[in-house]
Amino acid sequence: MKDFINKLYRNHSLIYKALLFVSTTFLIVYLFPKSGKFKYNFEKGKPWQSENLLAPFDFAIKKTTDEVNTEKKAIIEEAVLYFIVDSIVKPKIKNDFENSFFEVFPDSIPTKQLSLLKQVGHDILNELYQYGILNEDYNFSEKRTVAILEERTKIQDALFSNLVKQSQVSSIIDKVLRSNNLIEYKTAFTSLFFDLVEPNLTYDKSFTEKVIQEELDKISYTRGSVAKGTLIISKGEVVEGDKYQKLESLRSEYESQVWNESNYNWVLFAYALLVALAMLMLLLFLRKYRNEVYENNTKVTFIFFNIILLIFLTTFVVNYNSKYIYIVPICVLPLVLKAFFDARLGLFTHVLTVLLLGFIVPNSYEYMFLQIIAGIVTILTVSELYKRANLFISVGQITLIYIIAYFAFFVIHEGSVETLKWETFIWFVLCGLATLFVQPLIYAYEKLFGLVSDVSLLELSDTNSKLLKELSDKAPGTFHHSLNVANLAEASANEIGANAMLVRVGALYHDIGKMKNPTYFTENQSTGINPHDELSSRESAQIIVSHVINGIEIAKKNNLPDRVIDFIRTHHGTSVVYYFYMKEKERLDDVNRDDFSYPGPKPFSKETAILMMCDSIEAASKSLKEPTSTKIDDFVESIIDKQIEEGQFLNANITFKEIQSIKKVLKYKLANIYHLRIEYPE
C-alpha cells in the first residue's frame, strides 16, 4: 500500500493532467448540441457536389423566414381591432340633451321650429353615437375592421373610419345642420354639445393582442412534405429555390429530430472522441514544443480554462440568438496566450478552439475561416501588448479583416451586395470593442493563476519601485551593476529573439540579496575597507553564496513573480566562488568544491542563460586594465567558454549559434562602454 501511495505521489502531475483532460472533454461535450450533424455541405447558388440525394425519411418542407414573416405581417395588419363601449354614456347624453335643450333654445322660437331643432339634435346624437366616440386619437388605418364589445360580447362590426374622433364632432354637427338647412344654429348646437358630448369607446389593446397572438400561433411553418425515397436533388444541379428549401428542411429535421437512447449515447461518444483528440493534440504540442509549460500544471489548467470559457460564451450566445455570434471576442484567446506564453502556442490553441466551435455555430466553414484568419492577424499584429496604442491598432486591424472576409463570403453566397446585412458590421465593431477587455482580463489572470505578462514586467522594470529604491540606497554599487547587466541582457535578448522585457526585469532584481550584507561585495566597498580580510575563505564564500538565498527570501517577501525569482536562483548556476576556492586550496590540499559552489539550479531558459553570461561579463569587466578590442574579445570568449565547459547551459534551450550572437553583442557593448577608438597611424 505504501509503495502504491508513493507511486501516486511521484506521478501526481501526470494524474492531475489526466483528470484535467477528462473533465475538460466532458465539460465541452456537455456544452455541445446533443444532436446529429448533417453530413452534406451545400451553399445556395452553388452546384450540388455529392451523389444524388434521396429523402432518408418523410419530412415537411419548412417555409422560409421571409414567407413566415410575410404571413405574420399580414395577420398583424389585417387583425380586427377590439373596442369596449361604455353603454351608460349614450342614454346619459340623451337625457342631458333633453334637460339642456330649452336652456339654449328659448321659448320665443316657434313651436314647430323648436320641435324641428330638437329632432335635429337627436339626429346629431345618433350620428355621433351610431358606433361611438373614441376616447383618444389612435393611429390605425381607416380600412381596419373594428369589433365593438359590450361586457366582452360583440354587439357590432365596423370600419375604423366609422368611429368618431373627438376632433370630428364639430364637423358632424355641421354636416347634419346643413342637411336640414339649419346652419344658422351651428353656434348654438356647438355650444350645447360642447358640454354634453363624452367619448364612449376605449381601445382594448390587451384583448386585441391576445387575439392576434392566437392567430400567429396558428401559423403553419411548413408547406407540403417530401416522402421517403423521393429524389431531392441530383449531382451537379444548382442549389436554389425549392431545392434549397428542401435541403434546409432536411438538415433542420435531421439535426433536431428526437434521438432514442441508443443514438443519443452514440452521438455523445462520437463528440467525446473528437473533443478528446483535439485536447490530446494540445497536450502533445505542449509536451514536444513547450515542455516548461507542460510541466507546470497551473499553466496547463490556465490554457484549458480559457478554451472552456470561450466555448461556453459561444454556446450561450448561439442558444440566445445565433445572429450575435460574431460579437463573441474569440481573438481574446490568442491575445491572452501570447501575453503569457508565446505566439506559436497562442495560434495553435486558437485554431483547435475554433475547430471545436465549428460543432456549435451555424455556417461553420464560414465562421472557422473568419476566426482562423482573425487569429493569424492577431498573432502577427499584436506586439508589446503593454503599449496601449499597439492594442488599439491591432484591434482595428482585426475588425477590418472580419469585415473584409464577411463581405467576400456574402458576395459569394448572394452574388450581389443589394441584400447585404449592414448590421453584421456593427457586430464586428462590438467584437473589436469587447477584445479591448483583454487588458483587465490579463490583470485578473495574473492574480488568479500567478502568471506574469509583459504589462506586469513593465511595472516591475520601474527603477522607482520600492524594492529597487531600497537596493539603490543600501547597495548603490550593486544597483549600478544591475542596471548595466539589464542593458547588456536586453540587447542580447533582442539579438536572439528572447523575451527582452523579462530578462531586463530579471537582471534588475537578480542581486537584491546583496542588500543584507552589502559591504561584503566589492562594488559596494567605497571606503577601501574589505571585511573579508577578517574572515576565513570558507566563511567569505558562504556569505557570497548566501546572497542567492537571501535574494529569494526578499523577493518572496515582496511578492515578486516566480518567473523573476527564477533569475535570482539561476544567475550563478552551480558555479564556484573561484577566488575564495583557490585561496582555500593554497591553505589546504583537500578542499570540498561543493562548500564553495552556488546551490543552483542551472539556467533552464534562454533568458536565464543570457543573464548568467551578462552578469559574469559585467562583473569581471571591472578588472580589465587598459582594455583593447582584442583584450575584450578574448575576455568575453574565455568567460562564456568556461561556463559552457562547466555545463551551465545544458538545461537551457539555447543553441551555440545564439551564444555566438550574444558574444558578439557583449563585445560590441563593452567596446562602447570603454570608448575604444581606432588607432590611426601618425
CSV table of C-alpha atoms in Angstrom, one decimal, residues 82-458:
chain,number,residue,atom,x,y,z
A,82,TYR,CA,-61.4,45.5,-30.4
A,83,PHE,CA,-63.0,48.5,-28.7
A,84,ILE,CA,-65.1,48.5,-25.5
A,85,VAL,CA,-68.2,50.6,-25.5
A,86,ASP,CA,-69.4,52.3,-22.3
A,87,SER,CA,-73.2,51.6,-22.6
A,88,ILE,CA,-74.1,54.2,-19.9
A,89,VAL,CA,-72.8,57.2,-21.9
A,90,LYS,CA,-75.3,57.3,-24.8
A,91,PRO,CA,-78.5,57.2,-22.6
A,92,LYS,CA,-77.0,59.7,-20.2
A,93,ILE,CA,-76.1,62.1,-23.0
A,94,LYS,CA,-79.6,61.9,-24.5
A,95,ASN,CA,-81.1,62.6,-21.1
A,96,ASP,CA,-78.8,65.6,-20.5
A,97,PHE,CA,-79.7,66.9,-24.0
A,98,GLU,CA,-83.4,66.8,-23.1
A,99,ASN,CA,-82.7,68.8,-19.9
A,100,SER,CA,-80.4,71.3,-21.5
A,101,PHE,CA,-82.2,71.9,-24.8
A,102,PHE,CA,-84.5,74.7,-23.6
A,103,GLU,CA,-81.7,76.4,-21.8
A,104,VAL,CA,-80.0,77.0,-25.1
A,105,PHE,CA,-83.1,77.5,-27.3
A,106,PRO,CA,-85.7,80.0,-25.8
A,107,ASP,CA,-89.5,79.6,-25.9
A,108,SER,CA,-89.7,82.6,-28.2
A,109,ILE,CA,-88.8,80.3,-31.1
A,110,PRO,CA,-92.0,79.0,-32.8
A,111,THR,CA,-93.1,75.6,-31.6
A,112,LYS,CA,-92.8,73.9,-35.0
A,113,GLN,CA,-89.3,75.3,-35.4
A,114,LEU,CA,-88.4,74.3,-31.9
A,115,SER,CA,-89.6,70.8,-32.5
A,116,LEU,CA,-87.5,70.6,-35.7
A,117,LEU,CA,-84.4,71.8,-33.8
A,118,LYS,CA,-84.9,69.2,-31.1
A,119,GLN,CA,-85.3,66.4,-33.7
A,120,VAL,CA,-82.1,67.6,-35.4
A,121,GLY,CA,-80.3,67.5,-32.0
A,122,HIS,CA,-81.4,63.8,-31.6
A,123,ASP,CA,-80.1,63.2,-35.2
A,124,ILE,CA,-76.7,64.6,-34.3
A,125,LEU,CA,-76.5,62.4,-31.2
A,126,ASN,CA,-77.5,59.4,-33.2
A,127,GLU,CA,-74.9,60.2,-35.8
A,128,LEU,CA,-72.2,60.7,-33.1
A,129,TYR,CA,-73.1,57.5,-31.2
A,130,GLN,CA,-74.0,55.2,-34.0
A,131,TYR,CA,-70.7,53.4,-33.4
A,132,GLY,CA,-69.3,55.6,-30.7
A,133,ILE,CA,-66.8,58.4,-30.0
A,134,LEU,CA,-63.1,57.4,-29.3
A,135,ASN,CA,-61.6,58.4,-26.0
A,136,GLU,CA,-58.3,59.4,-27.9
A,137,ASP,CA,-56.9,59.6,-31.4
A,138,TYR,CA,-55.5,56.2,-32.5
A,139,ASN,CA,-53.1,55.8,-35.4
A,140,PHE,CA,-54.8,52.9,-37.2
A,141,SER,CA,-55.6,52.6,-40.9
A,142,GLU,CA,-59.1,53.8,-41.8
A,143,LYS,CA,-59.8,50.5,-43.5
A,144,ARG,CA,-59.1,48.3,-40.5
A,145,THR,CA,-62.0,46.2,-39.3
A,146,VAL,CA,-63.3,47.0,-35.8
A,147,ALA,CA,-65.3,45.0,-33.4
A,148,ILE,CA,-67.3,46.8,-30.6
A,149,LEU,CA,-67.7,44.9,-27.4
A,150,GLU,CA,-70.1,45.4,-24.6
A,151,GLU,CA,-69.2,43.4,-21.5
A,152,ARG,CA,-66.9,41.1,-23.6
A,153,THR,CA,-69.8,40.5,-26.1
A,154,LYS,CA,-69.6,41.8,-29.6
A,155,ILE,CA,-72.5,44.0,-30.4
A,156,GLN,CA,-71.5,45.3,-33.9
A,157,ASP,CA,-68.7,45.4,-36.5
A,158,ALA,CA,-67.5,48.5,-38.3
A,159,LEU,CA,-64.5,50.0,-40.0
A,160,PHE,CA,-62.2,52.2,-38.1
A,161,SER,CA,-63.2,55.1,-40.3
A,162,ASN,CA,-66.8,54.8,-38.9
A,163,LEU,CA,-65.6,55.6,-35.4
A,164,VAL,CA,-65.8,59.2,-34.4
A,165,LYS,CA,-62.7,61.1,-33.2
A,166,GLN,CA,-63.3,63.9,-30.8
A,167,SER,CA,-61.9,66.3,-33.3
A,168,GLN,CA,-64.6,65.3,-35.8
A,169,VAL,CA,-67.6,66.2,-33.5
A,170,SER,CA,-67.8,69.8,-34.9
A,171,SER,CA,-67.8,68.6,-38.5
A,172,ILE,CA,-70.6,66.1,-37.9
A,173,ILE,CA,-72.7,68.8,-36.2
A,174,ASP,CA,-72.1,71.0,-39.2
A,175,LYS,CA,-73.0,68.2,-41.7
A,176,VAL,CA,-76.3,67.3,-40.0
A,177,LEU,CA,-77.3,71.0,-39.8
A,178,ARG,CA,-76.5,71.7,-43.4
A,179,SER,CA,-78.6,68.7,-44.5
A,180,ASN,CA,-81.6,70.2,-42.6
A,181,ASN,CA,-80.9,73.8,-43.8
A,182,LEU,CA,-80.3,74.9,-40.2
A,183,ILE,CA,-76.7,76.0,-40.4
A,184,GLU,CA,-77.5,79.4,-38.7
A,185,TYR,CA,-78.0,77.4,-35.5
A,186,LYS,CA,-74.4,75.9,-35.6
A,187,THR,CA,-73.1,78.1,-32.8
A,188,ALA,CA,-75.9,77.2,-30.5
A,189,PHE,CA,-75.7,73.5,-31.2
A,190,THR,CA,-71.9,73.5,-30.9
A,191,SER,CA,-72.2,75.3,-27.5
A,192,LEU,CA,-74.8,72.8,-26.4
A,193,PHE,CA,-72.9,69.7,-27.4
A,194,PHE,CA,-69.5,71.0,-26.2
A,195,ASP,CA,-70.5,70.4,-22.6
A,196,LEU,CA,-72.6,67.3,-23.2
A,197,VAL,CA,-70.7,65.0,-25.6
A,198,GLU,CA,-68.4,62.4,-23.9
A,199,PRO,CA,-66.3,59.6,-25.5
A,200,ASN,CA,-67.6,56.1,-25.0
A,201,LEU,CA,-65.1,53.9,-26.9
A,202,THR,CA,-61.8,52.6,-25.5
A,203,TYR,CA,-59.3,50.5,-27.4
A,204,ASP,CA,-58.8,47.1,-25.7
A,205,LYS,CA,-55.1,46.6,-26.5
A,206,SER,CA,-54.6,43.5,-24.4
A,207,PHE,CA,-57.6,41.6,-25.8
A,208,THR,CA,-56.6,42.6,-29.4
A,209,GLU,CA,-53.0,41.4,-28.9
A,210,LYS,CA,-54.3,38.2,-27.4
A,211,VAL,CA,-56.5,37.5,-30.4
A,212,ILE,CA,-53.5,38.4,-32.7
A,213,GLN,CA,-51.2,36.1,-30.8
A,214,GLU,CA,-53.8,33.3,-31.1
A,215,GLU,CA,-53.8,33.8,-34.9
A,216,LEU,CA,-50.0,33.9,-35.0
A,217,ASP,CA,-49.8,30.6,-33.1
A,218,LYS,CA,-51.9,29.0,-35.8
A,219,ILE,CA,-49.4,29.8,-38.5
A,220,SER,CA,-48.0,26.7,-40.1
A,221,TYR,CA,-44.2,26.8,-40.5
A,222,THR,CA,-44.3,24.1,-43.2
A,223,ARG,CA,-45.7,23.9,-46.7
A,224,GLY,CA,-46.1,20.4,-48.2
A,225,SER,CA,-43.9,17.4,-47.4
A,226,VAL,CA,-41.4,15.1,-49.0
A,227,ALA,CA,-41.9,11.3,-48.9
A,228,LYS,CA,-39.2,8.9,-48.1
A,229,GLY,CA,-37.2,7.8,-51.1
A,230,THR,CA,-38.1,10.9,-53.2
A,231,LEU,CA,-35.3,12.5,-55.2
A,232,ILE,CA,-34.4,15.8,-53.6
A,233,ILE,CA,-31.5,16.9,-55.8
A,234,SER,CA,-29.2,15.3,-58.4
A,235,LYS,CA,-25.5,15.7,-58.6
A,236,GLY,CA,-24.5,18.8,-60.5
A,237,GLU,CA,-27.8,20.6,-60.0
A,238,VAL,CA,-27.7,24.2,-58.7
A,239,VAL,CA,-28.9,24.5,-55.1
A,240,GLU,CA,-31.6,27.2,-55.4
A,241,GLY,CA,-35.3,27.8,-55.0
A,242,ASP,CA,-37.4,24.9,-53.8
A,243,LYS,CA,-34.5,22.5,-53.8
A,244,TYR,CA,-32.5,24.7,-51.4
A,245,GLN,CA,-35.5,24.9,-49.1
A,246,LYS,CA,-36.0,21.1,-49.2
A,247,LEU,CA,-32.3,20.7,-48.3
A,248,GLU,CA,-32.5,23.3,-45.5
A,249,SER,CA,-35.7,21.5,-44.2
A,250,LEU,CA,-33.9,18.1,-44.3
A,251,ARG,CA,-30.9,19.5,-42.5
A,252,SER,CA,-33.0,21.1,-39.8
A,253,GLU,CA,-35.1,17.9,-39.4
A,254,TYR,CA,-32.0,15.8,-39.2
A,255,GLU,CA,-30.3,17.9,-36.6
A,256,SER,CA,-33.4,18.5,-34.4
A,257,GLN,CA,-35.1,15.0,-34.6
A,258,VAL,CA,-35.7,13.3,-31.3
A,259,TRP,CA,-33.0,10.7,-30.7
A,260,ASN,CA,-33.6,7.4,-28.9
A,261,GLU,CA,-31.4,6.5,-26.0
A,262,SER,CA,-29.0,4.4,-28.1
A,263,ASN,CA,-28.5,7.1,-30.8
A,264,TYR,CA,-28.1,9.7,-28.1
A,265,ASN,CA,-25.3,7.8,-26.4
A,266,TRP,CA,-23.5,7.2,-29.7
A,267,VAL,CA,-23.7,10.9,-30.5
A,268,LEU,CA,-22.2,11.7,-27.1
A,269,PHE,CA,-19.5,9.1,-27.6
A,270,ALA,CA,-18.6,10.5,-31.0
A,271,TYR,CA,-18.4,14.1,-29.7
A,272,ALA,CA,-16.2,12.9,-26.8
A,273,LEU,CA,-13.8,11.2,-29.2
A,274,LEU,CA,-13.4,14.3,-31.4
A,275,VAL,CA,-13.0,16.7,-28.4
A,276,ALA,CA,-10.6,14.3,-26.7
A,277,LEU,CA,-8.5,14.2,-30.0
A,278,ALA,CA,-8.3,18.0,-30.1
A,279,MET,CA,-7.3,18.3,-26.4
A,280,LEU,CA,-4.8,15.5,-26.8
A,281,MET,CA,-3.2,17.3,-29.7
A,282,LEU,CA,-2.8,20.3,-27.5
A,283,LEU,CA,-1.2,18.3,-24.7
A,284,LEU,CA,1.2,16.6,-27.2
A,285,PHE,CA,2.1,20.0,-28.6
A,286,LEU,CA,2.9,21.3,-25.2
A,287,ARG,CA,5.0,18.3,-24.3
A,288,LYS,CA,7.0,18.4,-27.5
A,289,TYR,CA,7.5,22.1,-28.1
A,290,ARG,CA,6.6,23.8,-24.8
A,291,ASN,CA,7.8,21.3,-22.1
A,292,GLU,CA,8.2,24.0,-19.5
A,293,VAL,CA,4.5,24.9,-19.9
A,294,TYR,CA,3.5,21.2,-20.0
A,295,GLU,CA,5.3,20.5,-16.7
A,296,ASN,CA,3.5,23.4,-15.0
A,297,ASN,CA,0.0,22.2,-14.1
A,298,THR,CA,-1.1,25.7,-13.3
A,299,LYS,CA,-0.3,26.9,-16.8
A,300,VAL,CA,-1.9,23.8,-18.4
A,301,THR,CA,-5.1,24.5,-16.3
A,302,PHE,CA,-5.0,28.1,-17.4
A,303,ILE,CA,-4.9,27.2,-21.1
A,304,PHE,CA,-7.8,24.6,-20.7
A,305,PHE,CA,-9.8,27.1,-18.7
A,306,ASN,CA,-9.6,29.7,-21.5
A,307,ILE,CA,-10.8,27.2,-24.1
A,308,ILE,CA,-13.8,26.2,-21.9
A,309,LEU,CA,-14.6,29.8,-21.3
A,310,LEU,CA,-14.8,30.8,-24.9
A,311,ILE,CA,-16.8,27.6,-25.8
A,312,PHE,CA,-19.2,28.4,-23.0
A,313,LEU,CA,-19.7,32.0,-24.2
A,314,THR,CA,-20.2,31.0,-27.8
A,315,THR,CA,-22.7,28.3,-26.8
A,316,PHE,CA,-24.6,30.8,-24.6
A,317,VAL,CA,-24.8,33.3,-27.5
A,318,VAL,CA,-25.9,30.7,-30.1
A,319,ASN,CA,-28.6,29.5,-27.8
A,320,TYR,CA,-29.8,33.0,-27.2
A,321,ASN,CA,-29.7,34.3,-30.8
A,322,SER,CA,-27.2,33.0,-33.3
A,323,LYS,CA,-27.1,36.3,-35.2
A,324,TYR,CA,-25.0,37.7,-32.4
A,325,ILE,CA,-22.3,35.0,-32.8
A,326,TYR,CA,-19.7,37.4,-34.1
A,327,ILE,CA,-19.9,39.6,-31.0
A,328,VAL,CA,-18.0,36.9,-29.0
A,329,PRO,CA,-14.4,38.1,-29.0
A,330,ILE,CA,-12.6,34.8,-29.9
A,331,CYS,CA,-9.4,36.7,-30.6
A,332,VAL,CA,-9.0,37.3,-26.9
A,333,LEU,CA,-7.7,33.7,-26.7
A,334,PRO,CA,-4.5,34.2,-28.8
A,335,LEU,CA,-4.0,37.7,-27.3
A,336,VAL,CA,-4.0,36.3,-23.7
A,337,LEU,CA,-1.9,33.2,-24.6
A,338,LYS,CA,0.7,35.4,-26.4
A,339,ALA,CA,0.8,37.8,-23.4
A,340,PHE,CA,1.7,35.0,-21.0
A,341,PHE,CA,3.5,32.4,-23.3
A,342,ASP,CA,4.3,32.9,-27.0
A,343,ALA,CA,2.7,33.4,-30.4
A,344,ARG,CA,3.1,29.8,-31.6
A,345,LEU,CA,1.2,28.4,-28.6
A,346,GLY,CA,-1.4,31.1,-28.9
A,347,LEU,CA,-2.2,30.4,-32.6
A,348,PHE,CA,-2.1,26.6,-32.1
A,349,THR,CA,-4.6,26.8,-29.2
A,350,HIS,CA,-6.8,29.3,-31.1
A,351,VAL,CA,-7.1,27.0,-34.2
A,352,LEU,CA,-8.0,24.0,-32.1
A,353,THR,CA,-10.7,26.0,-30.2
A,354,VAL,CA,-12.2,27.4,-33.5
A,355,LEU,CA,-12.3,23.8,-34.8
A,356,LEU,CA,-14.3,22.8,-31.7
A,357,LEU,CA,-16.6,25.8,-32.1
A,358,GLY,CA,-17.4,24.5,-35.6
A,359,PHE,CA,-19.7,21.9,-34.0
A,360,ILE,CA,-21.8,24.7,-32.3
A,361,VAL,CA,-22.1,27.6,-34.7
A,362,PRO,CA,-24.2,27.9,-37.9
A,363,ASN,CA,-22.3,28.2,-41.2
A,364,SER,CA,-19.4,26.5,-39.6
A,365,TYR,CA,-17.0,26.7,-42.6
A,366,GLU,CA,-17.5,30.5,-42.9
A,367,TYR,CA,-17.2,31.0,-39.2
A,368,MET,CA,-14.0,28.9,-38.9
A,369,PHE,CA,-12.4,30.7,-41.9
A,370,LEU,CA,-13.1,34.1,-40.4
A,371,GLN,CA,-11.9,33.2,-36.9
A,372,ILE,CA,-8.7,31.5,-38.0
A,373,ILE,CA,-7.8,34.4,-40.3
A,374,ALA,CA,-8.6,36.8,-37.5
A,375,GLY,CA,-6.4,34.7,-35.1
A,376,ILE,CA,-3.5,34.8,-37.5
A,377,VAL,CA,-3.8,38.6,-37.9
A,378,THR,CA,-3.9,38.9,-34.1
A,379,ILE,CA,-0.7,37.0,-33.7
A,380,LEU,CA,1.1,38.9,-36.5
A,381,THR,CA,0.0,42.4,-35.5
A,382,VAL,CA,0.0,42.4,-31.7
A,383,SER,CA,3.4,43.1,-30.2
A,384,GLU,CA,4.4,44.8,-27.0
A,385,LEU,CA,0.9,44.5,-25.5
A,386,TYR,CA,1.9,46.7,-22.6
A,387,LYS,CA,1.8,49.6,-25.1
A,388,ARG,CA,-1.8,50.7,-25.2
A,389,ALA,CA,-1.6,52.2,-28.7
A,390,ASN,CA,-0.5,48.8,-30.1
A,391,LEU,CA,-3.6,47.0,-28.8
A,392,PHE,CA,-6.0,49.6,-30.3
A,393,ILE,CA,-4.2,49.4,-33.7
A,394,SER,CA,-4.3,45.6,-33.7
A,395,VAL,CA,-8.0,45.5,-32.7
A,396,GLY,CA,-8.7,47.9,-35.5
A,397,GLN,CA,-6.9,45.6,-38.0
A,398,ILE,CA,-8.7,42.5,-36.7
A,399,THR,CA,-12.1,44.3,-37.1
A,400,LEU,CA,-11.2,45.3,-40.6
A,401,ILE,CA,-10.2,41.7,-41.5
A,402,TYR,CA,-13.5,40.5,-40.2
A,403,ILE,CA,-15.5,43.0,-42.3
A,404,ILE,CA,-13.5,42.2,-45.5
A,405,ALA,CA,-13.8,38.5,-45.1
A,406,TYR,CA,-17.5,38.6,-44.3
A,407,PHE,CA,-18.2,40.9,-47.2
A,408,ALA,CA,-16.4,38.4,-49.6
A,409,PHE,CA,-18.4,35.5,-48.2
A,410,PHE,CA,-21.7,37.3,-48.6
A,411,VAL,CA,-21.0,38.3,-52.2
A,412,ILE,CA,-20.0,34.6,-53.0
A,413,HIS,CA,-23.3,33.4,-51.5
A,414,GLU,CA,-25.7,36.0,-52.8
A,415,GLY,CA,-23.9,37.2,-56.0
A,416,SER,CA,-24.6,40.9,-55.2
A,417,VAL,CA,-24.4,43.4,-52.4
A,418,GLU,CA,-28.0,44.6,-52.6
A,419,THR,CA,-29.2,42.5,-49.7
A,420,LEU,CA,-26.0,43.0,-47.6
A,421,LYS,CA,-26.9,43.0,-43.9
A,422,TRP,CA,-25.0,46.1,-42.7
A,423,GLU,CA,-25.9,45.4,-39.1
A,424,THR,CA,-23.5,42.5,-39.1
A,425,PHE,CA,-20.7,45.0,-39.4
A,426,ILE,CA,-21.9,46.5,-36.2
A,427,TRP,CA,-21.4,43.1,-34.5
A,428,PHE,CA,-17.8,43.1,-35.8
A,429,VAL,CA,-17.2,46.5,-34.3
A,430,LEU,CA,-18.7,45.4,-31.0
A,431,CYS,CA,-16.4,42.3,-31.1
A,432,GLY,CA,-13.4,44.6,-31.5
A,433,LEU,CA,-14.5,46.7,-28.5
A,434,ALA,CA,-15.0,43.6,-26.5
A,435,THR,CA,-11.5,42.5,-27.5
A,436,LEU,CA,-10.1,45.6,-25.7
A,437,PHE,CA,-11.3,43.9,-22.5
A,438,VAL,CA,-8.2,41.7,-22.7
A,439,GLN,CA,-6.2,44.2,-20.6
A,440,PRO,CA,-8.2,43.9,-17.4
A,441,LEU,CA,-8.6,40.2,-18.2
A,442,ILE,CA,-4.9,39.7,-18.2
A,443,TYR,CA,-4.6,41.5,-14.9
A,444,ALA,CA,-7.3,39.2,-13.4
A,445,TYR,CA,-5.5,36.1,-14.7
A,446,GLU,CA,-2.2,37.3,-13.2
A,447,LYS,CA,-3.9,37.4,-9.8
A,448,LEU,CA,-5.8,34.2,-10.2
A,449,PHE,CA,-3.1,32.0,-11.7
A,450,GLY,CA,0.0,33.7,-10.5
A,451,LEU,CA,1.2,34.3,-14.1
A,452,VAL,CA,3.3,37.2,-15.4
A,453,SER,CA,2.6,39.3,-18.5
A,454,ASP,CA,4.7,42.0,-20.2
A,455,VAL,CA,2.4,44.6,-18.6
A,456,SER,CA,3.5,43.4,-15.1
A,457,LEU,CA,7.1,43.2,-16.2
A,458,LEU,CA,6.9,46.8,-17.4
